[in-house]
Amino acid sequence: MSHTLYGAPLSLYSGKARAYLDWKGVNYREVLSTPDIYTNVIIPNVGRPVIPVVQTADGDILQDTTLIIDHFEQFEGGPSVYPETPRQNFASLLLEVFGDEWLVIPAMHYRWNYNEEWVYGEFGKTALPDGTPEEQYAIGKERGQTFRGFVPMLGVNEQTIPAIEASYEALLADLNAHFTVHPFLFGTRPSIGDFGLIGPLYAHLWRDPASGQIMDRIAPRVSAWVKRMVEVAAPQSGDFLPEDEVPETLLPVLRRMTSEQLPYLQRVAGMLNDWVAANDDSKPPRAVGMAEFTVEGVNGQRIATPFSLWMLQRALDYRAGLNAEDKTACDRLLSEIDGEAFSHFTMPRLNFDAHVLTLA
């Protein structure tokens, strides 16, 4: 029996899950998440309309791409997307956080400020697969307004847009330089970091036509990496670089994370600490307010999500569980990327289980 992926072509996180399942060689079928699928499958099992969702051959429901990946890493066997060496694995986990939780900012900006009319048609193809283009556009525009409304909550506005674009174009340049030398982040095998980046860089920033043209023009090597990730030529192939090498070409990307995302995560952690002190509930809200962030010297505010801290906690837990020698190797990496603050990051402990984020 095969597994089932409920997703959609325009979905950021469906892109991440699909790329992983294809590389891992998992026997699965993809089912478009139409309104009937939301009503009859997703909401009854997950409690809210969210994709992707995987139903395993045994009937288990998996929601959240990281949990989906970890499930198949455990039960499918074969080469892992998690490097075995400390620096590579730690860097890869940090880059998953960067892709999943930070690059959603440029992804949503370019989608809704460069590709809006096209995206309404894409929403319509999901909501009404058999409709005419006019019918699809009409229902797509109706349903897409909810997602359009998320854009300001991510800190995207007239003041921040020039900085967001400058940061994104600089990131593309850095990644283009890296992929000129290496097929993937850490060699010839994709890592969990690659899968963190592929969601936004494929489903929004490459697949959406206007932003795809920008990527092709500025960073053709990144476009080529996207194609390698989503058009898997040889499942479970490739190797990570020897001797735990984190390529010099990746350091600018990691420094961008520590300069932009790390201070924001510290603020969210402080806000969650305050929330915990004032509340007895073991289930934190999906947001604890709006947190300040800075990109290219421009300040903004975006929604403060405890789930981002759970994602970061995975990387911090990995580092904390290392022996002294391996932890020192990771700390040298943090020093190289101006990320020493990760080594003493404090926050309430979080669990993500049964599709719910709770305090440990």
PDB file of N, CA and C in Angstrom, residues 239-328:
ATOM      1  N   ASP A 239      26.456  12.120  -1.633  1.00  0.00           N
ATOM      2  CA  ASP A 239      27.183  12.060  -0.362  1.00  0.00           C
ATOM      3  C   ASP A 239      27.376  13.470   0.174  1.00  0.00           C
ATOM      4  N   PHE A 240      27.557  13.546   1.482  1.00  0.00           N
ATOM      5  CA  PHE A 240      27.936  14.813   2.103  1.00  0.00           C
ATOM      6  C   PHE A 240      29.449  14.981   2.011  1.00  0.00           C
ATOM      7  N   LEU A 241      29.889  16.211   2.071  1.00  0.00           N
ATOM      8  CA  LEU A 241      31.314  16.503   1.968  1.00  0.00           C
ATOM      9  C   LEU A 241      32.090  15.815   3.091  1.00  0.00           C
ATOM     10  N   PRO A 242      33.303  15.373   2.809  1.00  0.00           N
ATOM     11  CA  PRO A 242      34.098  14.696   3.842  1.00  0.00           C
ATOM     12  C   PRO A 242      34.609  15.672   4.898  1.00  0.00           C
ATOM     13  N   GLU A 243      35.041  15.105   6.018  1.00  0.00           N
ATOM     14  CA  GLU A 243      35.699  15.829   7.104  1.00  0.00           C
ATOM     15  C   GLU A 243      34.825  16.935   7.696  1.00  0.00           C
ATOM     16  N   ASP A 244      33.504  16.712   7.660  1.00  0.00           N
ATOM     17  CA  ASP A 244      32.560  17.636   8.306  1.00  0.00           C
ATOM     18  C   ASP A 244      32.698  19.062   7.783  1.00  0.00           C
ATOM     19  N   GLU A 245      32.984  19.187   6.497  1.00  0.00           N
ATOM     20  CA  GLU A 245      33.199  20.520   5.928  1.00  0.00           C
ATOM     21  C   GLU A 245      31.887  21.282   5.777  1.00  0.00           C
ATOM     22  N   VAL A 246      31.852  22.488   6.305  1.00  0.00           N
ATOM     23  CA  VAL A 246      30.809  23.451   5.991  1.00  0.00           C
ATOM     24  C   VAL A 246      31.450  24.439   5.026  1.00  0.00           C
ATOM     25  N   PRO A 247      31.057  24.433   3.772  1.00  0.00           N
ATOM     26  CA  PRO A 247      31.780  25.222   2.769  1.00  0.00           C
ATOM     27  C   PRO A 247      31.810  26.713   3.115  1.00  0.00           C
ATOM     28  N   GLU A 248      32.919  27.338   2.786  1.00  0.00           N
ATOM     29  CA  GLU A 248      33.039  28.785   2.991  1.00  0.00           C
ATOM     30  C   GLU A 248      31.924  29.543   2.277  1.00  0.00           C
ATOM     31  N   THR A 249      31.475  29.011   1.156  1.00  0.00           N
ATOM     32  CA  THR A 249      30.435  29.686   0.388  1.00  0.00           C
ATOM     33  C   THR A 249      29.089  29.699   1.104  1.00  0.00           C
ATOM     34  N   LEU A 250      28.929  28.859   2.129  1.00  0.00           N
ATOM     35  CA  LEU A 250      27.679  28.857   2.897  1.00  0.00           C
ATOM     36  C   LEU A 250      27.701  29.846   4.059  1.00  0.00           C
ATOM     37  N   LEU A 251      28.871  30.285   4.460  1.00  0.00           N
ATOM     38  CA  LEU A 251      28.962  31.149   5.636  1.00  0.00           C
ATOM     39  C   LEU A 251      28.186  32.455   5.464  1.00  0.00           C
ATOM     40  N   PRO A 252      28.208  33.106   4.288  1.00  0.00           N
ATOM     41  CA  PRO A 252      27.388  34.318   4.146  1.00  0.00           C
ATOM     42  C   PRO A 252      25.893  34.066   4.336  1.00  0.00           C
ATOM     43  N   VAL A 253      25.427  32.904   3.912  1.00  0.00           N
ATOM     44  CA  VAL A 253      24.009  32.563   4.089  1.00  0.00           C
ATOM     45  C   VAL A 253      23.701  32.409   5.574  1.00  0.00           C
ATOM     46  N   LEU A 254      24.571  31.707   6.288  1.00  0.00           N
ATOM     47  CA  LEU A 254      24.368  31.522   7.728  1.00  0.00           C
ATOM     48  C   LEU A 254      24.489  32.854   8.473  1.00  0.00           C
ATOM     49  N   ARG A 255      25.407  33.717   8.025  1.00  0.00           N
ATOM     50  CA  ARG A 255      25.522  35.034   8.671  1.00  0.00           C
ATOM     51  C   ARG A 255      24.258  35.866   8.445  1.00  0.00           C
ATOM     52  N   ARG A 256      23.628  35.701   7.306  1.00  0.00           N
ATOM     53  CA  ARG A 256      22.359  36.415   7.080  1.00  0.00           C
ATOM     54  C   ARG A 256      21.307  35.946   8.075  1.00  0.00           C
ATOM     55  N   MET A 257      21.305  34.640   8.336  1.00  0.00           N
ATOM     56  CA  MET A 257      20.361  34.133   9.335  1.00  0.00           C
ATOM     57  C   MET A 257      20.630  34.743  10.705  1.00  0.00           C
ATOM     58  N   THR A 258      21.902  34.771  11.104  1.00  0.00           N
ATOM     59  CA  THR A 258      22.207  35.262  12.449  1.00  0.00           C
ATOM     60  C   THR A 258      21.998  36.769  12.564  1.00  0.00           C
ATOM     61  N   SER A 259      22.148  37.499  11.477  1.00  0.00           N
ATOM     62  CA  SER A 259      21.965  38.950  11.549  1.00  0.00           C
ATOM     63  C   SER A 259      20.500  39.348  11.481  1.00  0.00           C
ATOM     64  N   GLU A 260      19.679  38.582  10.761  1.00  0.00           N
ATOM     65  CA  GLU A 260      18.278  38.940  10.570  1.00  0.00           C
ATOM     66  C   GLU A 260      17.350  38.153  11.479  1.00  0.00           C
ATOM     67  N   GLN A 261      17.445  36.831  11.434  1.00  0.00           N
ATOM     68  CA  GLN A 261      16.457  36.005  12.130  1.00  0.00           C
ATOM     69  C   GLN A 261      16.767  35.813  13.605  1.00  0.00           C
ATOM     70  N   LEU A 262      18.038  35.682  13.963  1.00  0.00           N
ATOM     71  CA  LEU A 262      18.390  35.416  15.361  1.00  0.00           C
ATOM     72  C   LEU A 262      17.879  36.483  16.321  1.00  0.00           C
ATOM     73  N   PRO A 263      18.078  37.786  16.059  1.00  0.00           N
ATOM     74  CA  PRO A 263      17.534  38.778  16.997  1.00  0.00           C
ATOM     75  C   PRO A 263      16.016  38.705  17.124  1.00  0.00           C
ATOM     76  N   TYR A 264      15.337  38.434  16.015  1.00  0.00           N
ATOM     77  CA  TYR A 264      13.875  38.272  16.066  1.00  0.00           C
ATOM     78  C   TYR A 264      13.504  37.088  16.956  1.00  0.00           C
ATOM     79  N   LEU A 265      14.198  35.950  16.797  1.00  0.00           N
ATOM     80  CA  LEU A 265      13.901  34.783  17.614  1.00  0.00           C
ATOM     81  C   LEU A 265      14.148  35.060  19.092  1.00  0.00           C
ATOM     82  N   GLN A 266      15.182  35.838  19.387  1.00  0.00           N
ATOM     83  CA  GLN A 266      15.431  36.209  20.785  1.00  0.00           C
ATOM     84  C   GLN A 266      14.276  37.029  21.350  1.00  0.00           C
ATOM     85  N   ARG A 267      13.743  37.925  20.547  1.00  0.00           N
ATOM     86  CA  ARG A 267      12.611  38.733  21.013  1.00  0.00           C
ATOM     87  C   ARG A 267      11.366  37.862  21.213  1.00  0.00           C
ATOM     88  N   VAL A 268      11.135  36.942  20.296  1.00  0.00           N
ATOM     89  CA  VAL A 268       9.978  36.051  20.444  1.00  0.00           C
ATOM     90  C   VAL A 268      10.129  35.203  21.702  1.00  0.00           C
ATOM     91  N   ALA A 269      11.340  34.722  21.965  1.00  0.00           N
ATOM     92  CA  ALA A 269      11.563  33.937  23.179  1.00  0.00           C
ATOM     93  C   ALA A 269      11.267  34.756  24.429  1.00  0.00           C
ATOM     94  N   GLY A 270      11.694  36.023  24.441  1.00  0.00           N
ATOM     95  CA  GLY A 270      11.392  36.880  25.580  1.00  0.00           C
ATOM     96  C   GLY A 270       9.899  37.093  25.747  1.00  0.00           C
ATOM     97  N   MET A 271       9.191  37.264  24.642  1.00  0.00           N
ATOM     98  CA  MET A 271       7.741  37.451  24.695  1.00  0.00           C
ATOM     99  C   MET A 271       7.046  36.186  25.179  1.00  0.00           C
ATOM    100  N   LEU A 272       7.539  35.018  24.741  1.00  0.00           N
ATOM    101  CA  LEU A 272       6.942  33.772  25.207  1.00  0.00           C
ATOM    102  C   LEU A 272       7.229  33.566  26.693  1.00  0.00           C
ATOM    103  N   ASN A 273       8.432  33.920  27.133  1.00  0.00           N
ATOM    104  CA  ASN A 273       8.736  33.845  28.572  1.00  0.00           C
ATOM    105  C   ASN A 273       7.744  34.688  29.368  1.00  0.00           C
ATOM    106  N   ASP A 274       7.459  35.894  28.900  1.00  0.00           N
ATOM    107  CA  ASP A 274       6.508  36.765  29.583  1.00  0.00           C
ATOM    108  C   ASP A 274       5.109  36.151  29.572  1.00  0.00           C
ATOM    109  N   TRP A 275       4.733  35.554  28.452  1.00  0.00           N
ATOM    110  CA  TRP A 275       3.407  34.939  28.365  1.00  0.00           C
ATOM    111  C   TRP A 275       3.287  33.788  29.349  1.00  0.00           C
ATOM    112  N   VAL A 276       4.323  32.960  29.425  1.00  0.00           N
ATOM    113  CA  VAL A 276       4.304  31.824  30.348  1.00  0.00           C
ATOM    114  C   VAL A 276       4.173  32.305  31.790  1.00  0.00           C
ATOM    115  N   ALA A 277       4.889  33.372  32.126  1.00  0.00           N
ATOM    116  CA  ALA A 277       4.834  33.893  33.489  1.00  0.00           C
ATOM    117  C   ALA A 277       3.442  34.396  33.855  1.00  0.00           C
ATOM    118  N   ALA A 278       2.674  34.802  32.856  1.00  0.00           N
ATOM    119  CA  ALA A 278       1.353  35.394  33.122  1.00  0.00           C
ATOM    120  C   ALA A 278       0.201  34.415  32.897  1.00  0.00           C
ATOM    121  N   ASN A 279       0.489  33.200  32.452  1.00  0.00           N
ATOM    122  CA  ASN A 279      -0.577  32.260  32.103  1.00  0.00           C
ATOM    123  C   ASN A 279      -0.281  30.875  32.657  1.00  0.00           C
ATOM    124  N   ASP A 280      -1.345  30.185  33.017  1.00  0.00           N
ATOM    125  CA  ASP A 280      -1.216  28.813  33.500  1.00  0.00           C
ATOM    126  C   ASP A 280      -1.441  27.782  32.398  1.00  0.00           C
ATOM    127  N   ASP A 281      -1.943  28.211  31.269  1.00  0.00           N
ATOM    128  CA  ASP A 281      -2.277  27.298  30.182  1.00  0.00           C
ATOM    129  C   ASP A 281      -1.003  26.657  29.631  1.00  0.00           C
ATOM    130  N   SER A 282      -1.053  25.343  29.400  1.00  0.00           N
ATOM    131  CA  SER A 282       0.112  24.647  28.858  1.00  0.00           C
ATOM    132  C   SER A 282       0.194  24.747  27.346  1.00  0.00           C
ATOM    133  N   LYS A 283      -0.815  25.346  26.723  1.00  0.00           N
ATOM    134  CA  LYS A 283      -0.851  25.465  25.272  1.00  0.00           C
ATOM    135  C   LYS A 283      -0.676  26.922  24.891  1.00  0.00           C
ATOM    136  N   PRO A 284       0.500  27.300  24.394  1.00  0.00           N
ATOM    137  CA  PRO A 284       0.702  28.699  24.021  1.00  0.00           C
ATOM    138  C   PRO A 284      -0.114  29.052  22.782  1.00  0.00           C
ATOM    139  N   PRO A 285      -0.454  30.324  22.611  1.00  0.00           N
ATOM    140  CA  PRO A 285      -1.187  30.726  21.406  1.00  0.00           C
ATOM    141  C   PRO A 285      -0.297  30.611  20.178  1.00  0.00           C
ATOM    142  N   ARG A 286      -0.911  30.664  19.012  1.00  0.00           N
ATOM    143  CA  ARG A 286      -0.136  30.576  17.774  1.00  0.00           C
ATOM    144  C   ARG A 286       0.737  31.806  17.590  1.00  0.00           C
ATOM    145  N   ALA A 287       0.421  32.897  18.277  1.00  0.00           N
ATOM    146  CA  ALA A 287       1.243  34.105  18.242  1.00  0.00           C
ATOM    147  C   ALA A 287       1.148  34.780  19.599  1.00  0.00           C
ATOM    148  N   VAL A 288       2.253  35.391  20.017  1.00  0.00           N
ATOM    149  CA  VAL A 288       2.285  36.093  21.307  1.00  0.00           C
ATOM    150  C   VAL A 288       2.461  37.601  21.083  1.00  0.00           C
ATOM    151  N   GLY A 289       1.963  38.082  19.965  1.00  0.00           N
ATOM    152  CA  GLY A 289       2.058  39.505  19.662  1.00  0.00           C
ATOM    153  C   GLY A 289       2.867  39.749  18.406  1.00  0.00           C
ATOM    154  N   MET A 290       3.390  40.956  18.295  1.00  0.00           N
ATOM    155  CA  MET A 290       4.221  41.359  17.164  1.00  0.00           C
ATOM    156  C   MET A 290       5.622  41.659  17.681  1.00  0.00           C
ATOM    157  N   ALA A 291       6.628  41.140  17.005  1.00  0.00           N
ATOM    158  CA  ALA A 291       8.018  41.308  17.426  1.00  0.00           C
ATOM    159  C   ALA A 291       8.773  42.149  16.405  1.00  0.00           C
ATOM    160  N   GLU A 292       9.674  42.974  16.885  1.00  0.00           N
ATOM    161  CA  GLU A 292      10.489  43.799  15.998  1.00  0.00           C
ATOM    162  C   GLU A 292      11.533  42.953  15.271  1.00  0.00           C
ATOM    163  N   PHE A 293      11.843  43.359  14.063  1.00  0.00           N
ATOM    164  CA  PHE A 293      12.932  42.740  13.317  1.00  0.00           C
ATOM    165  C   PHE A 293      13.611  43.822  12.488  1.00  0.00           C
ATOM    166  N   THR A 294      14.816  43.507  12.039  1.00  0.00           N
ATOM    167  CA  THR A 294      15.586  44.448  11.227  1.00  0.00           C
ATOM    168  C   THR A 294      16.151  43.720  10.020  1.00  0.00           C
ATOM    169  N   VAL A 295      15.938  44.287   8.846  1.00  0.00           N
ATOM    170  CA  VAL A 295      16.490  43.756   7.600  1.00  0.00           C
ATOM    171  C   VAL A 295      17.151  44.900   6.845  1.00  0.00           C
ATOM    172  N   GLU A 296      18.422  44.718   6.505  1.00  0.00           N
ATOM    173  CA  GLU A 296      19.162  45.731   5.755  1.00  0.00           C
ATOM    174  C   GLU A 296      19.027  47.111   6.410  1.00  0.00           C
ATOM    175  N   GLY A 297      19.079  47.134   7.745  1.00  0.00           N
ATOM    176  CA  GLY A 297      19.041  48.392   8.482  1.00  0.00           C
ATOM    177  C   GLY A 297      17.666  49.004   8.636  1.00  0.00           C
ATOM    178  N   VAL A 298      16.627  48.344   8.130  1.00  0.00           N
ATOM    179  CA  VAL A 298      15.262  48.857   8.209  1.00  0.00           C
ATOM    180  C   VAL A 298      14.492  48.055   9.249  1.00  0.00           C
ATOM    181  N   ASN A 299      13.804  48.742  10.155  1.00  0.00           N
ATOM    182  CA  ASN A 299      13.065  48.084  11.222  1.00  0.00           C
ATOM    183  C   ASN A 299      11.616  47.836  10.817  1.00  0.00           C
ATOM    184  N   GLY A 300      11.079  46.737  11.292  1.00  0.00           N
ATOM    185  CA  GLY A 300       9.679  46.410  11.077  1.00  0.00           C
ATOM    186  C   GLY A 300       9.177  45.564  12.222  1.00  0.00           C
ATOM    187  N   GLN A 301       7.938  45.150  12.119  1.00  0.00           N
ATOM    188  CA  GLN A 301       7.339  44.242  13.091  1.00  0.00           C
ATOM    189  C   GLN A 301       6.647  43.121  12.341  1.00  0.00           C
ATOM    190  N   ARG A 302       6.768  41.917  12.884  1.00  0.00           N
ATOM    191  CA  ARG A 302       6.072  40.771  12.303  1.00  0.00           C
ATOM    192  C   ARG A 302       5.539  39.903  13.422  1.00  0.00           C
ATOM    193  N   ILE A 303       4.610  39.037  13.079  1.00  0.00           N
ATOM    194  CA  ILE A 303       3.961  38.191  14.050  1.00  0.00           C
ATOM    195  C   ILE A 303       4.993  37.329  14.782  1.00  0.00           C
ATOM    196  N   ALA A 304       4.824  37.213  16.094  1.00  0.00           N
ATOM    197  CA  ALA A 304       5.753  36.467  16.950  1.00  0.00           C
ATOM    198  C   ALA A 304       5.201  35.067  17.174  1.00  0.00           C
ATOM    199  N   THR A 305       5.791  34.079  16.536  1.00  0.00           N
ATOM    200  CA  THR A 305       5.241  32.727  16.530  1.00  0.00           C
ATOM    201  C   THR A 305       6.082  31.770  17.373  1.00  0.00           C
ATOM    202  N   PRO A 306       5.524  31.217  18.445  1.00  0.00           N
ATOM    203  CA  PRO A 306       6.269  30.230  19.230  1.00  0.00           C
ATOM    204  C   PRO A 306       6.702  29.007  18.426  1.00  0.00           C
ATOM    205  N   PHE A 307       5.972  28.676  17.358  1.00  0.00           N
ATOM    206  CA  PHE A 307       6.368  27.511  16.564  1.00  0.00           C
ATOM    207  C   PHE A 307       7.778  27.684  15.993  1.00  0.00           C
ATOM    208  N   SER A 308       8.165  28.917  15.656  1.00  0.00           N
ATOM    209  CA  SER A 308       9.526  29.161  15.177  1.00  0.00           C
ATOM    210  C   SER A 308      10.543  28.740  16.222  1.00  0.00           C
ATOM    211  N   LEU A 309      10.190  28.920  17.496  1.00  0.00           N
ATOM    212  CA  LEU A 309      11.099  28.532  18.577  1.00  0.00           C
ATOM    213  C   LEU A 309      11.201  27.014  18.678  1.00  0.00           C
ATOM    214  N   TRP A 310      10.101  26.307  18.430  1.00  0.00           N
ATOM    215  CA  TRP A 310      10.178  24.843  18.426  1.00  0.00           C
ATOM    216  C   TRP A 310      11.115  24.362  17.337  1.00  0.00           C
ATOM    217  N   MET A 311      11.036  24.985  16.168  1.00  0.00           N
ATOM    218  CA  MET A 311      11.949  24.622  15.094  1.00  0.00           C
ATOM    219  C   MET A 311      13.399  24.874  15.507  1.00  0.00           C
ATOM    220  N   LEU A 312      13.662  26.022  16.112  1.00  0.00           N
ATOM    221  CA  LEU A 312      15.016  26.326  16.570  1.00  0.00           C
ATOM    222  C   LEU A 312      15.446  25.358  17.664  1.00  0.00           C
ATOM    223  N   GLN A 313      14.527  25.001  18.531  1.00  0.00           N
ATOM    224  CA  GLN A 313      14.849  24.101  19.641  1.00  0.00           C
ATOM    225  C   GLN A 313      15.446  22.788  19.145  1.00  0.00           C
ATOM    226  N   ARG A 314      15.015  22.316  17.995  1.00  0.00           N
ATOM    227  CA  ARG A 314      15.574  21.086  17.432  1.00  0.00           C
ATOM    228  C   ARG A 314      17.079  21.233  17.217  1.00  0.00           C
ATOM    229  N   ALA A 315      17.499  22.367  16.658  1.00  0.00           N
ATOM    230  CA  ALA A 315      18.929  22.583  16.428  1.00  0.00           C
ATOM    231  C   ALA A 315      19.677  22.741  17.747  1.00  0.00           C
ATOM    232  N   LEU A 316      19.093  23.493  18.680  1.00  0.00           N
ATOM    233  CA  LEU A 316      19.760  23.715  19.956  1.00  0.00           C
ATOM    234  C   LEU A 316      19.855  22.422  20.760  1.00  0.00           C
ATOM    235  N   ASP A 317      18.819  21.587  20.697  1.00  0.00           N
ATOM    236  CA  ASP A 317      18.870  20.293  21.390  1.00  0.00           C
ATOM    237  C   ASP A 317      19.964  19.410  20.800  1.00  0.00           C
ATOM    238  N   TYR A 318      20.123  19.462  19.492  1.00  0.00           N
ATOM    239  CA  TYR A 318      21.174  18.666  18.863  1.00  0.00           C
ATOM    240  C   TYR A 318      22.540  19.088  19.387  1.00  0.00           C
ATOM    241  N   ARG A 319      22.795  20.386  19.400  1.00  0.00           N
ATOM    242  CA  ARG A 319      24.069  20.875  19.907  1.00  0.00           C
ATOM    243  C   ARG A 319      24.265  20.494  21.367  1.00  0.00           C
ATOM    244  N   ALA A 320      23.234  20.643  22.192  1.00  0.00           N
ATOM    245  CA  ALA A 320      23.350  20.362  23.622  1.00  0.00           C
ATOM    246  C   ALA A 320      23.662  18.900  23.897  1.00  0.00           C
ATOM    247  N   GLY A 321      23.242  17.995  23.011  1.00  0.00           N
ATOM    248  CA  GLY A 321      23.464  16.578  23.227  1.00  0.00           C
ATOM    249  C   GLY A 321      24.796  16.053  22.730  1.00  0.00           C
ATOM    250  N   LEU A 322      25.625  16.918  22.155  1.00  0.00           N
ATOM    251  CA  LEU A 322      26.911  16.489  21.629  1.00  0.00           C
ATOM    252  C   LEU A 322      27.941  16.328  22.734  1.00  0.00           C
ATOM    253  N   ASN A 323      28.965  15.539  22.448  1.00  0.00           N
ATOM    254  CA  ASN A 323      30.084  15.472  23.390  1.00  0.00           C
ATOM    255  C   ASN A 323      30.883  16.769  23.313  1.00  0.00           C
ATOM    256  N   ALA A 324      31.813  16.925  24.225  1.00  0.00           N
ATOM    257  CA  ALA A 324      32.523  18.200  24.356  1.00  0.00           C
ATOM    258  C   ALA A 324      33.265  18.573  23.071  1.00  0.00           C
ATOM    259  N   GLU A 325      33.903  17.593  22.434  1.00  0.00           N
ATOM    260  CA  GLU A 325      34.674  17.895  21.225  1.00  0.00           C
ATOM    261  C   GLU A 325      33.773  18.359  20.090  1.00  0.00           C
ATOM    262  N   ASP A 326      32.660  17.652  19.890  1.00  0.00           N
ATOM    263  CA  ASP A 326      31.756  18.006  18.802  1.00  0.00           C
ATOM    264  C   ASP A 326      31.037  19.324  19.082  1.00  0.00           C
ATOM    265  N   LYS A 327      30.713  19.559  20.345  1.00  0.00           N
ATOM    266  CA  LYS A 327      30.076  20.831  20.693  1.00  0.00           C
ATOM    267  C   LYS A 327      31.038  21.985  20.435  1.00  0.00           C
ATOM    268  N   THR A 328      32.304  21.791  20.737  1.00  0.00           N
ATOM    269  CA  THR A 328      33.302  22.820  20.465  1.00  0.00           C
ATOM    270  C   THR A 328      33.395  23.095  18.966  1.00  0.00           C
TER     271      THR A 328
END
